[in-house]
Tab-separated table of C-alpha atoms in Angstrom:
chain	number	residue	atom	x	y	z
P	1	MET	CA	-23.239	8.119	-12.272
P	2	ALA	CA	-25.415	8.027	-9.359
P	3	THR	CA	-25.951	4.737	-7.502
P	4	ASP	CA	-29.350	3.007	-8.587
P	5	LEU	CA	-31.272	3.152	-5.227
P	6	THR	CA	-33.378	0.336	-6.155
P	7	GLN	CA	-30.509	-2.067	-6.106
P	8	ALA	CA	-28.478	-0.573	-3.268
P	9	ARG	CA	-27.955	-1.860	0.108
P	10	LEU	CA	-27.695	0.233	3.189
P	11	LEU	CA	-24.217	-0.161	4.480
P	12	THR	CA	-21.689	1.708	6.327
P	13	GLY	CA	-18.260	2.423	4.548
P	14	GLY	CA	-16.832	-0.271	6.644
P	15	GLU	CA	-19.356	-2.914	5.831
P	16	ALA	CA	-19.336	-2.120	1.999
P	17	ILE	CA	-15.469	-2.832	2.197
P	18	VAL	CA	-16.247	-5.944	3.947
P	19	GLU	CA	-18.249	-7.067	1.087
P	20	ALA	CA	-15.705	-6.363	-1.204
P	21	MET	CA	-13.498	-8.509	0.649
P	22	CYS	CA	-15.905	-11.277	0.958
P	23	GLN	CA	-16.109	-10.987	-2.911
P	24	ILE	CA	-12.314	-10.840	-3.750
P	25	ASP	CA	-11.673	-13.503	-1.180
P	26	PRO	CA	-8.177	-12.764	-0.399
P	27	ASP	CA	-5.888	-15.837	0.744
P	28	VAL	CA	-4.323	-13.777	3.637
P	29	VAL	CA	-5.525	-11.138	5.866
P	30	PRO	CA	-3.199	-10.299	8.810
P	31	VAL	CA	-4.545	-7.842	11.495
P	32	TYR	CA	-4.101	-6.439	14.602
P	33	PRO	CA	-7.071	-4.530	16.270
P	34	ILE	CA	-5.036	-1.472	17.862
P	35	THR	CA	-7.363	1.461	18.914
P	36	PRO	CA	-8.409	2.928	16.805
P	37	GLN	CA	-8.873	0.146	14.349
P	38	THR	CA	-11.766	0.014	11.731
P	39	PRO	CA	-14.729	-1.994	11.787
P	40	ILE	CA	-13.548	-3.688	8.855
P	41	ILE	CA	-11.632	-6.248	10.567
P	42	GLN	CA	-14.509	-7.477	13.122
P	43	GLY	CA	-16.694	-7.422	9.958
P	44	TYR	CA	-14.243	-9.614	7.997
P	45	ALA	CA	-13.905	-11.991	11.150
P	46	LYS	CA	-17.658	-12.100	11.258
P	47	ALA	CA	-17.819	-13.095	7.417
P	48	ILE	CA	-15.159	-15.969	7.944
P	49	ALA	CA	-17.284	-17.277	10.912
P	50	ASP	CA	-20.242	-17.299	8.756
P	51	GLY	CA	-18.357	-19.270	5.746
P	52	ARG	CA	-18.852	-16.044	3.509
P	53	ALA	CA	-14.971	-15.290	3.202
P	54	HIS	CA	-12.260	-18.194	2.900
P	55	GLY	CA	-8.968	-16.086	3.730
P	56	GLU	CA	-6.302	-17.132	6.058
P	57	MET	CA	-6.872	-14.398	9.177
P	58	VAL	CA	-3.429	-14.089	11.012
P	59	ASN	CA	-3.843	-12.373	14.301
P	60	VAL	CA	-0.629	-10.805	14.874
P	61	GLU	CA	0.945	-8.818	17.836
P	62	SER	CA	0.802	-5.358	16.214
P	63	GLU	CA	0.109	-3.281	13.087
P	64	HIS	CA	4.218	-3.219	12.382
P	65	SER	CA	3.671	-7.123	12.503
P	66	ALA	CA	0.557	-6.732	10.379
P	67	MET	CA	2.267	-5.343	7.538
P	68	SER	CA	5.356	-7.481	8.166
P	69	ALA	CA	2.843	-10.700	7.594
P	70	ALA	CA	1.220	-9.188	4.782
P	71	ILE	CA	4.431	-8.419	2.813
P	72	ALA	CA	5.653	-12.081	3.607
P	73	ALA	CA	2.035	-13.416	2.442
P	74	ALA	CA	2.008	-11.377	-0.707
P	75	VAL	CA	5.447	-11.934	-1.912
P	76	ALA	CA	5.107	-15.599	-1.122
P	77	GLY	CA	2.181	-15.778	-3.784
P	78	ALA	CA	-0.801	-15.233	-1.797
P	79	ARG	CA	-3.383	-12.216	-2.594
P	80	THR	CA	-3.175	-10.118	0.880
P	81	MET	CA	-5.252	-7.633	2.159
P	82	THR	CA	-5.573	-5.673	5.822
P	83	ALA	CA	-7.007	-2.377	6.989
P	84	THR	CA	-5.485	-0.194	9.742
P	85	SER	CA	-5.913	3.650	11.180
P	86	SER	CA	-4.500	6.541	12.914
P	87	GLN	CA	-1.827	5.234	15.336
P	88	GLY	CA	-1.942	1.784	13.976
P	89	LEU	CA	-0.509	3.275	10.663
P	90	ALA	CA	2.330	5.202	12.484
P	91	LEU	CA	3.421	2.175	14.167
P	92	MET	CA	3.093	0.176	10.808
P	93	ALA	CA	4.778	3.091	8.841
P	94	GLU	CA	7.952	1.763	8.868
P	95	VAL	CA	7.152	-1.473	7.233
P	96	VAL	CA	5.071	0.402	4.569
P	97	TYR	CA	8.043	1.803	2.863
P	98	ILE	CA	9.386	-1.867	2.945
P	99	ALA	CA	6.071	-3.092	1.323
P	100	ALA	CA	6.714	-0.770	-1.293
P	101	SER	CA	10.427	-1.231	-1.822
P	102	MET	CA	9.650	-4.969	-2.056
P	103	ARG	CA	6.926	-4.236	-4.577
P	104	ALA	CA	4.493	-6.086	-2.440
P	105	PRO	CA	1.095	-5.863	-3.762
P	106	VAL	CA	-0.679	-5.780	-0.564
P	107	VAL	CA	-3.984	-3.948	-0.775
P	108	MET	CA	-5.109	-1.950	2.738
P	109	THR	CA	-7.737	0.045	3.737
P	110	LEU	CA	-6.924	3.112	5.875
P	111	GLY	CA	-9.796	4.601	8.080
P	112	ASN	CA	-8.246	8.254	8.162
P	113	ARG	CA	-8.059	9.390	11.578
P	114	ALA	CA	-6.126	12.020	13.521
P	115	LEU	CA	-2.810	11.025	14.871
P	116	SER	CA	-2.014	11.787	18.751
P	117	GLY	CA	-1.787	13.947	20.363
P	118	PRO	CA	-3.931	14.977	22.149
P	119	ILE	CA	-5.549	11.816	21.724
P	120	ASN	CA	-8.477	11.606	19.491
P	121	ILE	CA	-10.135	8.947	17.351
P	122	HIS	CA	-11.938	11.146	14.731
P	123	CYS	CA	-11.372	12.138	11.188
P	124	ASP	CA	-8.284	13.883	9.396
P	125	HIS	CA	-5.725	12.914	7.108
P	126	SER	CA	-2.746	13.232	9.091
P	127	ASP	CA	-2.102	9.387	9.035
P	128	SER	CA	-2.083	9.349	5.244
P	129	MET	CA	0.296	12.217	5.106
P	130	LEU	CA	2.579	10.616	7.290
P	131	ILE	CA	3.224	7.945	4.679
P	132	ARG	CA	3.183	10.219	2.011
P	133	ASP	CA	6.592	9.468	0.885
P	134	SER	CA	6.297	5.687	1.464
P	135	GLY	CA	5.931	4.602	-2.145
P	136	ALA	CA	2.559	3.496	-1.648
P	137	ILE	CA	-0.379	4.249	-3.745
P	138	GLN	CA	-3.206	6.108	-2.025
P	139	LEU	CA	-6.683	6.329	-3.327
P	140	PHE	CA	-8.981	8.546	-1.382
P	141	ALA	CA	-12.861	7.554	-1.404
P	142	GLU	CA	-15.648	10.232	-1.302
P	143	SER	CA	-18.401	7.954	-0.221
P	144	ALA	CA	-19.035	4.358	0.944
P	145	GLN	CA	-19.845	3.610	-2.535
P	146	GLU	CA	-16.727	4.598	-4.039
P	147	ALA	CA	-14.964	3.012	-1.010
P	148	TYR	CA	-16.434	-0.268	-2.012
P	149	ASP	CA	-15.595	0.432	-5.904
P	150	LEU	CA	-11.994	1.303	-4.998
P	151	THR	CA	-11.360	-1.724	-2.918
P	152	VAL	CA	-12.698	-3.936	-5.765
P	153	LEU	CA	-10.189	-1.886	-8.193
P	154	ALA	CA	-7.247	-1.786	-5.944
P	155	PRO	CA	-6.139	-5.785	-6.348
P	156	ARG	CA	-5.933	-5.149	-9.770
P	157	LEU	CA	-3.745	-2.025	-9.573
P	158	ALA	CA	-1.568	-3.661	-7.075
P	159	GLU	CA	-0.968	-6.702	-9.050
P	160	HIS	CA	-0.421	-5.191	-12.505
P	161	PRO	CA	3.075	-6.310	-13.502
P	162	ASP	CA	3.957	-2.921	-14.443
P	163	VAL	CA	3.171	-1.511	-10.780
P	164	LEU	CA	3.570	-4.153	-8.139
P	165	LEU	CA	2.762	-2.045	-5.184
P	166	PRO	CA	0.768	-1.502	-1.992
P	167	VAL	CA	-2.391	0.062	-2.537
P	168	ILE	CA	-4.103	1.802	0.024
P	169	VAL	CA	-7.768	2.846	0.137
P	170	CYS	CA	-8.108	5.942	2.474
P	171	VAL	CA	-11.785	6.237	3.809
P	172	ASP	CA	-12.594	9.078	6.132
P	173	GLY	CA	-12.776	7.859	9.684
P	174	PHE	CA	-16.179	7.735	11.287
P	175	THR	CA	-17.710	9.941	8.250
P	176	LEU	CA	-17.282	6.918	5.752
P	177	THR	CA	-16.306	4.094	7.973
P	178	HIS	CA	-19.216	4.388	10.316
P	179	SER	CA	-22.066	6.273	8.385
P	180	ALA	CA	-24.575	4.038	6.304
P	181	GLU	CA	-25.607	5.202	3.236
P	182	PRO	CA	-27.016	3.181	0.041
P	183	VAL	CA	-24.257	1.221	-1.759
P	184	GLU	CA	-24.813	-0.730	-5.003
P	185	LEU	CA	-22.505	-3.835	-4.840
P	186	LEU	CA	-21.455	-5.822	-8.167
P	187	ASP	CA	-22.502	-9.598	-8.132
P	188	GLY	CA	-19.681	-11.780	-6.465
P	189	GLU	CA	-19.088	-13.540	-9.853
P	190	GLN	CA	-18.389	-10.107	-11.557
P	191	VAL	CA	-15.897	-9.148	-9.022
P	192	ARG	CA	-14.154	-12.561	-9.154
P	193	GLY	CA	-13.904	-11.928	-12.905
P	194	PHE	CA	-12.543	-8.509	-12.600
P	195	VAL	CA	-9.834	-9.310	-10.092
P	196	GLY	CA	-8.798	-12.655	-11.605
P	197	GLU	CA	-6.271	-14.881	-10.174
P	198	TYR	CA	-3.258	-13.273	-8.085
P	199	ARG	CA	-0.124	-13.547	-10.150
P	200	ILE	CA	3.348	-12.089	-9.108
P	201	PRO	CA	6.392	-12.234	-11.483
P	202	HIS	CA	8.673	-14.110	-8.615
P	203	PRO	CA	6.622	-15.912	-5.912
P	204	LEU	CA	9.044	-16.770	-2.974
P	205	LEU	CA	7.348	-20.160	-2.653
P	206	ASP	CA	8.122	-20.815	-6.585
P	207	LEU	CA	10.718	-23.415	-5.474
P	208	ALA	CA	11.732	-24.218	-9.080
P	209	THR	CA	12.960	-20.690	-9.422
P	210	PRO	CA	14.778	-19.812	-5.711
P	211	THR	CA	14.824	-15.793	-5.156
P	212	THR	CA	16.297	-13.614	-2.598
P	213	GLN	CA	13.726	-11.177	-1.930
P	214	GLY	CA	14.296	-7.405	-0.135
P	215	PRO	CA	17.902	-7.731	-0.720
P	216	PHE	CA	20.489	-5.497	0.942
P	217	ALA	CA	21.437	-2.786	-1.423
P	218	MET	CA	24.630	-0.834	-1.137
P	219	PRO	CA	25.177	2.592	-2.616
P	220	ASP	CA	25.943	0.690	-6.065
P	221	TYR	CA	22.157	-0.635	-6.177
P	222	TYR	CA	20.305	1.593	-3.541
P	223	PHE	CA	19.572	4.582	-5.895
P	224	GLU	CA	18.619	2.559	-8.852
P	225	LEU	CA	16.058	0.586	-6.831
P	226	ARG	CA	14.474	3.841	-5.574
P	227	ARG	CA	14.200	5.089	-9.310
P	228	GLN	CA	12.596	2.038	-10.552
P	229	GLN	CA	10.228	2.250	-7.405
P	230	ALA	CA	9.440	5.995	-8.455
P	231	ALA	CA	8.637	4.914	-12.043
P	232	ALA	CA	6.392	2.199	-11.163
P	233	ILE	CA	4.028	4.574	-9.035
P	234	GLU	CA	4.173	7.084	-11.854
P	235	GLY	CA	3.068	4.860	-14.352
P	236	SER	CA	0.417	3.392	-11.980
P	237	LEU	CA	-1.576	6.512	-12.975
P	238	ALA	CA	-2.311	5.240	-16.628
P	239	VAL	CA	-3.005	1.695	-15.339
P	240	CYS	CA	-5.380	3.020	-12.410
P	241	ALA	CA	-7.058	5.227	-15.253
P	242	ALA	CA	-7.625	2.071	-17.620
P	243	LEU	CA	-8.923	-0.134	-14.830
P	244	GLY	CA	-11.302	2.706	-13.498
P	245	GLU	CA	-12.660	2.519	-17.138
P	246	GLU	CA	-12.970	-1.266	-17.149
P	247	LEU	CA	-14.601	-1.161	-13.712
P	248	GLY	CA	-16.750	1.711	-14.703
P	249	GLU	CA	-18.333	-0.421	-17.506
P	250	LEU	CA	-19.464	-2.761	-14.990
P	251	THR	CA	-20.792	-0.337	-12.367
P	252	GLY	CA	-21.752	2.475	-14.494
P	253	ARG	CA	-19.910	4.841	-12.129
P	254	ARG	CA	-16.994	6.877	-12.907
P	255	LEU	CA	-13.479	6.342	-11.280
P	256	ALA	CA	-10.732	8.526	-12.075
P	257	ALA	CA	-7.866	10.099	-10.565
P	258	VAL	CA	-9.663	13.755	-10.257
P	259	GLU	CA	-13.292	14.854	-10.393
P	260	PRO	CA	-13.930	18.028	-11.795
P	261	TYR	CA	-17.371	19.343	-10.355
P	262	ARG	CA	-19.038	22.459	-12.042
P	263	LEU	CA	-15.483	23.801	-13.060
P	264	ASP	CA	-16.873	25.135	-16.219
P	265	GLY	CA	-16.946	28.703	-15.850
P	266	ALA	CA	-15.556	28.717	-12.412
P	267	ARG	CA	-13.235	31.853	-11.403
P	268	ARG	CA	-12.599	30.052	-8.117
P	269	ALA	CA	-12.313	26.351	-7.125
P	270	LEU	CA	-11.722	24.283	-4.259
P	271	VAL	CA	-9.529	21.489	-4.109
P	272	CYS	CA	-9.816	18.516	-1.625
P	273	LEU	CA	-9.637	14.557	-0.823
P	274	GLY	CA	-12.116	12.544	0.368
P	275	SER	CA	-15.526	12.885	1.919
P	276	THR	CA	-15.515	16.820	2.328
P	277	ALA	CA	-15.982	16.700	-1.728
P	278	GLY	CA	-19.631	15.701	-0.750
P	279	THR	CA	-20.130	18.909	1.344
P	280	ALA	CA	-18.177	21.067	-1.105
P	281	LYS	CA	-20.467	20.117	-3.920
P	282	ASP	CA	-23.498	21.410	-1.805
P	283	ALA	CA	-21.698	24.583	-0.947
P	284	VAL	CA	-20.770	25.100	-4.774
P	285	ASP	CA	-24.361	24.295	-5.791
P	286	GLU	CA	-25.681	27.106	-3.260
P	287	ALA	CA	-23.019	29.327	-4.237
P	288	ARG	CA	-23.985	28.901	-8.037
P	289	ASP	CA	-27.718	29.302	-7.093
P	290	ASP	CA	-26.661	32.666	-5.522
P	291	GLY	CA	-24.793	33.596	-8.976
P	292	GLU	CA	-21.244	32.853	-7.552
P	293	GLU	CA	-18.850	31.475	-10.324
P	294	VAL	CA	-17.152	28.610	-8.164
P	295	GLY	CA	-16.506	24.885	-8.761
P	296	LEU	CA	-14.414	21.961	-7.198
P	297	LEU	CA	-11.875	19.507	-8.115
P	298	ARG	CA	-11.899	16.548	-5.987
P	299	VAL	CA	-8.544	14.538	-5.998
P	300	CYS	CA	-9.118	10.854	-5.602
P	301	SER	CA	-5.633	9.710	-6.485
P	302	TYR	CA	-3.318	11.502	-3.840
P	303	ARG	CA	-0.285	9.221	-4.450
P	304	PRO	CA	0.794	9.026	-7.221
P	305	PHE	CA	-0.575	12.579	-7.600
P	306	PRO	CA	-2.099	13.417	-11.243
P	307	ALA	CA	-0.408	16.902	-11.553
P	308	VAL	CA	-1.014	16.962	-15.325
P	309	ALA	CA	-4.712	16.333	-14.519
P	310	VAL	CA	-4.973	18.835	-11.878
P	311	ARG	CA	-3.087	21.526	-13.713
P	312	GLU	CA	-5.501	21.194	-16.816
P	313	SER	CA	-8.666	21.007	-14.620
P	314	LEU	CA	-7.843	24.341	-12.972
P	315	ALA	CA	-6.230	25.962	-16.249
P	316	ASP	CA	-9.215	28.634	-16.196
P	317	VAL	CA	-9.737	29.271	-12.768
P	318	ASP	CA	-8.736	32.364	-11.359
P	319	GLU	CA	-8.205	31.439	-7.659
P	320	VAL	CA	-7.213	28.030	-6.504
P	321	ILE	CA	-8.456	27.309	-3.093
P	322	VAL	CA	-6.739	24.031	-1.263
P	323	LEU	CA	-8.316	22.511	1.661
P	324	ASP	CA	-6.156	20.446	3.710
P	325	ARG	CA	-7.187	18.059	6.618
P	326	ALA	CA	-3.626	17.555	7.759
P	327	ASP	CA	-1.348	20.363	9.109
P	328	SER	CA	2.366	20.550	8.717
P	329	PRO	CA	3.496	22.473	11.311
P	330	GLY	CA	6.276	25.143	10.830
P	331	GLY	CA	5.438	24.335	6.955
P	332	SER	CA	2.922	24.340	4.295
P	333	PRO	CA	-0.034	22.067	4.241
P	334	PRO	CA	0.476	18.907	1.998
P	335	LEU	CA	-2.144	18.711	-0.596
P	336	ALA	CA	-1.570	22.714	-1.000
P	337	VAL	CA	1.940	22.308	-1.551
P	338	GLU	CA	1.167	19.576	-4.266
P	339	VAL	CA	-1.541	21.694	-5.948
P	340	ALA	CA	0.789	24.840	-5.803
P	341	TYR	CA	3.521	22.962	-7.582
P	342	ALA	CA	1.229	21.577	-9.924
P	343	ALA	CA	-0.801	24.400	-10.782
P	344	GLY	CA	0.788	27.745	-9.784
P	345	PRO	CA	-0.630	30.270	-6.971
P	346	VAL	CA	-3.091	28.803	-4.412
P	347	ARG	CA	-5.147	30.009	-1.469
P	348	SER	CA	-4.900	27.129	1.240
P	349	HIS	CA	-7.117	26.330	4.453
P	350	VAL	CA	-6.510	23.879	6.998
P	351	TYR	CA	-9.766	22.430	8.256
P	352	GLY	CA	-11.259	19.317	10.306
P	353	LEU	CA	-8.470	18.017	12.101
P	354	GLY	CA	-9.376	15.521	14.700
P	355	GLY	CA	-12.983	15.384	13.281
P	356	ARG	CA	-13.833	19.013	13.592
P	357	ASP	CA	-17.169	19.479	11.205
P	358	LEU	CA	-16.844	21.529	7.978
P	359	HIS	CA	-20.151	22.965	7.223
P	360	PRO	CA	-21.235	24.356	3.589
P	361	ALA	CA	-21.221	27.736	5.361
P	362	ASP	CA	-17.935	27.481	5.949
P	363	LEU	CA	-17.027	26.760	2.425
P	364	ARG	CA	-19.212	29.735	1.316
P	365	GLY	CA	-17.029	31.996	3.557
P	366	ILE	CA	-13.931	30.190	1.942
P	367	PHE	CA	-15.283	31.442	-1.387
P	368	ALA	CA	-15.946	34.989	-0.260
P	369	GLY	CA	-12.823	34.997	1.628
P	370	ASP	CA	-14.048	35.759	4.911
P	371	ALA	CA	-12.657	32.566	6.333
P	372	GLY	CA	-9.120	32.415	8.195
P	373	HIS	CA	-6.488	29.837	7.061
P	374	TYR	CA	-8.023	27.518	10.056
P	375	VAL	CA	-11.374	26.940	9.028
P	376	GLY	CA	-13.524	25.977	12.006
P	377	LEU	CA	-10.795	27.047	14.402
P	378	ARG	CA	-12.020	29.183	17.750
P	379	GLY	CA	-9.883	32.137	17.522
P	380	GLY	CA	-9.285	32.065	13.937
P	381	GLU	CA	-6.510	34.239	12.142
P	382	PRO	CA	-6.645	35.631	8.706
P	383	CYS	CA	-5.329	33.699	5.635
P	384	PRO	CA	-1.677	34.043	5.311
P	385	ALA	CA	-0.539	36.200	2.259
I	1	MET	CA	31.134	0.526	-11.448
I	2	GLY	CA	31.640	-1.660	-14.670
I	3	GLY	CA	29.155	-4.445	-15.054
I	4	LEU	CA	26.508	-2.947	-12.606
I	5	LYS	CA	23.029	-2.714	-14.093
I	6	ALA	CA	21.013	0.142	-15.005
I	7	TRP	CA	17.396	0.851	-13.165
I	8	THR	CA	15.640	-0.349	-15.833
I	9	GLU	CA	17.472	-3.681	-16.133
I	10	LEU	CA	16.586	-4.783	-12.493
I	11	GLU	CA	13.931	-7.100	-11.116
I	12	PRO	CA	11.057	-5.436	-9.432
I	13	GLY	CA	12.267	-4.499	-5.914
I	14	GLY	CA	15.748	-5.785	-6.740
I	15	ILE	CA	14.666	-9.366	-6.207
I	16	VAL	CA	17.525	-11.818	-6.878
I	17	VAL	CA	17.009	-14.989	-9.135
I	18	ARG	CA	19.357	-17.813	-7.777
I	19	ASP	CA	20.453	-18.921	-11.165
I	20	GLU	CA	21.297	-15.390	-12.390
I	21	ALA	CA	23.234	-14.622	-9.202
I	22	VAL	CA	27.009	-14.348	-8.697
I	23	GLN	CA	27.466	-17.719	-6.491
I	24	PRO	CA	29.880	-16.920	-3.471
I	25	ARG	CA	32.332	-19.253	-2.495
I	26	THR	CA	32.995	-18.731	1.086
I	27	GLY	CA	34.942	-21.722	1.905
I	28	GLY	CA	37.971	-19.331	1.713
I	29	TRP	CA	37.012	-18.217	5.005
I	30	ARG	CA	37.885	-21.630	6.822
I	31	THR	CA	40.601	-21.595	9.291
I	32	GLY	CA	42.737	-24.519	9.362
I	33	LEU	CA	40.405	-27.700	9.688
I	34	ARG	CA	38.033	-29.352	7.212
I	35	PRO	CA	35.728	-32.288	7.513
I	36	ASP	CA	36.573	-35.559	6.272
I	37	ALA	CA	34.111	-38.547	6.009
I	38	ASP	CA	34.769	-42.251	6.283
I	39	LEU	CA	31.940	-43.372	4.164
I	40	GLU	CA	32.254	-47.165	5.851
I	41	LEU	CA	31.120	-45.587	9.154
I	42	CYS	CA	28.290	-43.343	7.506
I	43	VAL	CA	24.813	-44.537	7.970
I	44	ASP	CA	23.206	-41.570	5.761
I	45	CYS	CA	21.270	-40.503	9.122
I	46	LEU	CA	21.925	-36.680	7.590
I	47	LEU	CA	22.393	-35.275	10.857
I	48	CYS	CA	25.383	-33.433	9.342
I	49	TRP	CA	23.630	-32.282	6.515
I	50	LEU	CA	20.547	-30.805	8.956
I	51	TYR	CA	23.082	-29.159	11.302
I	52	CYS	CA	25.505	-27.709	8.712
I	53	PRO	CA	24.964	-23.820	8.980
I	54	ASP	CA	25.563	-23.388	5.520
I	55	SER	CA	25.104	-25.693	2.459
I	56	ALA	CA	28.373	-27.388	2.499
I	57	VAL	CA	26.939	-31.002	3.074
I	58	ARG	CA	26.180	-32.537	-0.599
I	59	LEU	CA	23.415	-34.887	-0.963
I	60	ASP	CA	22.990	-37.623	-3.516
I	61	GLY	CA	19.064	-38.060	-3.426
I	62	SER	CA	18.845	-39.153	0.329
I	63	ALA	CA	22.380	-40.304	0.705
I	64	PHE	CA	25.418	-38.604	2.161
I	65	ALA	CA	27.497	-37.535	-0.963
I	66	GLY	CA	30.655	-35.676	0.607
I	67	PHE	CA	31.384	-31.845	1.174
I	68	ASP	CA	31.358	-28.877	-0.689
I	69	LEU	CA	34.717	-27.047	0.516
I	70	ASP	CA	33.805	-24.154	-1.220
I	71	GLN	CA	31.136	-23.425	1.185
I	72	CYS	CA	32.668	-25.298	4.539
I	73	LYS	CA	33.650	-22.883	7.116
I	74	GLY	CA	35.446	-25.581	9.233
I	75	CYS	CA	33.066	-24.936	12.101
I	76	GLU	CA	33.250	-28.638	13.221
I	77	LEU	CA	29.483	-29.029	13.807
I	78	CYS	CA	29.036	-31.995	11.442
I	79	ALA	CA	31.879	-33.780	13.272
I	80	ALA	CA	30.409	-32.995	16.646
I	81	VAL	CA	26.891	-34.473	15.797
I	82	CYS	CA	28.043	-37.481	13.768
I	83	PRO	CA	26.460	-40.280	15.845
I	84	THR	CA	28.857	-43.039	14.513
I	85	GLY	CA	32.171	-40.905	14.456
I	86	ALA	CA	32.584	-41.059	10.683
I	87	ILE	CA	33.263	-37.511	10.136
I	88	GLU	CA	36.724	-36.182	11.541
I	89	MET	CA	38.353	-32.748	11.199
I	90	VAL	CA	41.641	-32.829	9.422
I	91	ARG	CA	44.216	-29.991	8.826
I	92	ASP	CA	43.462	-28.214	5.502
I	93	GLY	CA	45.635	-29.444	2.633
I	94	ASP	CA	46.206	-32.651	4.014
């Protein structure tokens, strides 16, 4: 369902997330403004200065420390949020794994941007893919509106007793973080009612029940703890679906692991993450007007990957075409591998690295089979067989 | 591998709840000397409790209540910091 423009405010994705943070009002927000950061941290700092937010903002000395402090706060018993981007996430990566393994329900925004080098601050998904296997949940927003909605949903998902994992709301750098669009906000009361009180099974500061958190695990227990972590993220798919419906009743907007768009009767279908889905919907509409039987499947939940929903959504499509905004030099692009594993043979394209634009005409060329494997690249080459 | 738990039986993240954990008795590492307190001289300043790098000083409320030799490594810090000379290191077994 579309945003009600009469109730909407003109906000960038970053500003919309700050509004969600003010409404959630987390207890602790450890941050470090590495370049490139997102505008979220300065927006949240201003909200604290203006008295609209009441969290403890901890200015640490690096993104590595930001996630370390976030873990400590979350397991101590405080609702904790942070934000990062690109190189910041690269530095933080080691600790993201630890957050997942300690089952710390930290909520983080990731402004998706390219990794160096060459140095570049623009959008792609290389940073997300760097922590693909960390065990953290990664949900990709298509719009500023969805960035807001997912941020409101994230604490409930992270803190659910069957989940207890970090949730990363992935927001395309600049395209969503810095671009203004109409965003409809819930009432603060509605958000507070939805997210509820922060509760975890064993807060470290529960002095009546002392605990060791993040223990050493030798070969006799490491494997069991990794399996437990995998079960938690697999199970989070059902929790996320239920929460998406519950929040959808408040917002009137659909929130689900995958979004099929004009897939009925489609012979060829694109699969992508994030804001590119908006461009792709335009391209699909144009192609449909020209009589081409094409459609789109947008994946919102990249981790956990909804393999069954992807397979079922694409079951009647003759050709699946996967768009990756990250490359795997010497290998196959990450989303293409995932979809291929879930759904059978796929055509794959890499696009938009480091902020290179992707236009509806490029997507029409992809449908027509005219595009090289690297779309938008000067000196393109044919798609590998 | 007997006695080890299955993955479905572990706390999230392998959190260890103290009362369910095996309590180690590391006093066996002690190498010959143990602390001995003269309660006539003790003024309950609790410096020994504060400085003990393990948890070998027992308290009764805020009063010194002897040593837990199952935890004591014989490092002698308590004897070194005691301001009244109430703690003396003696040979283990004496």
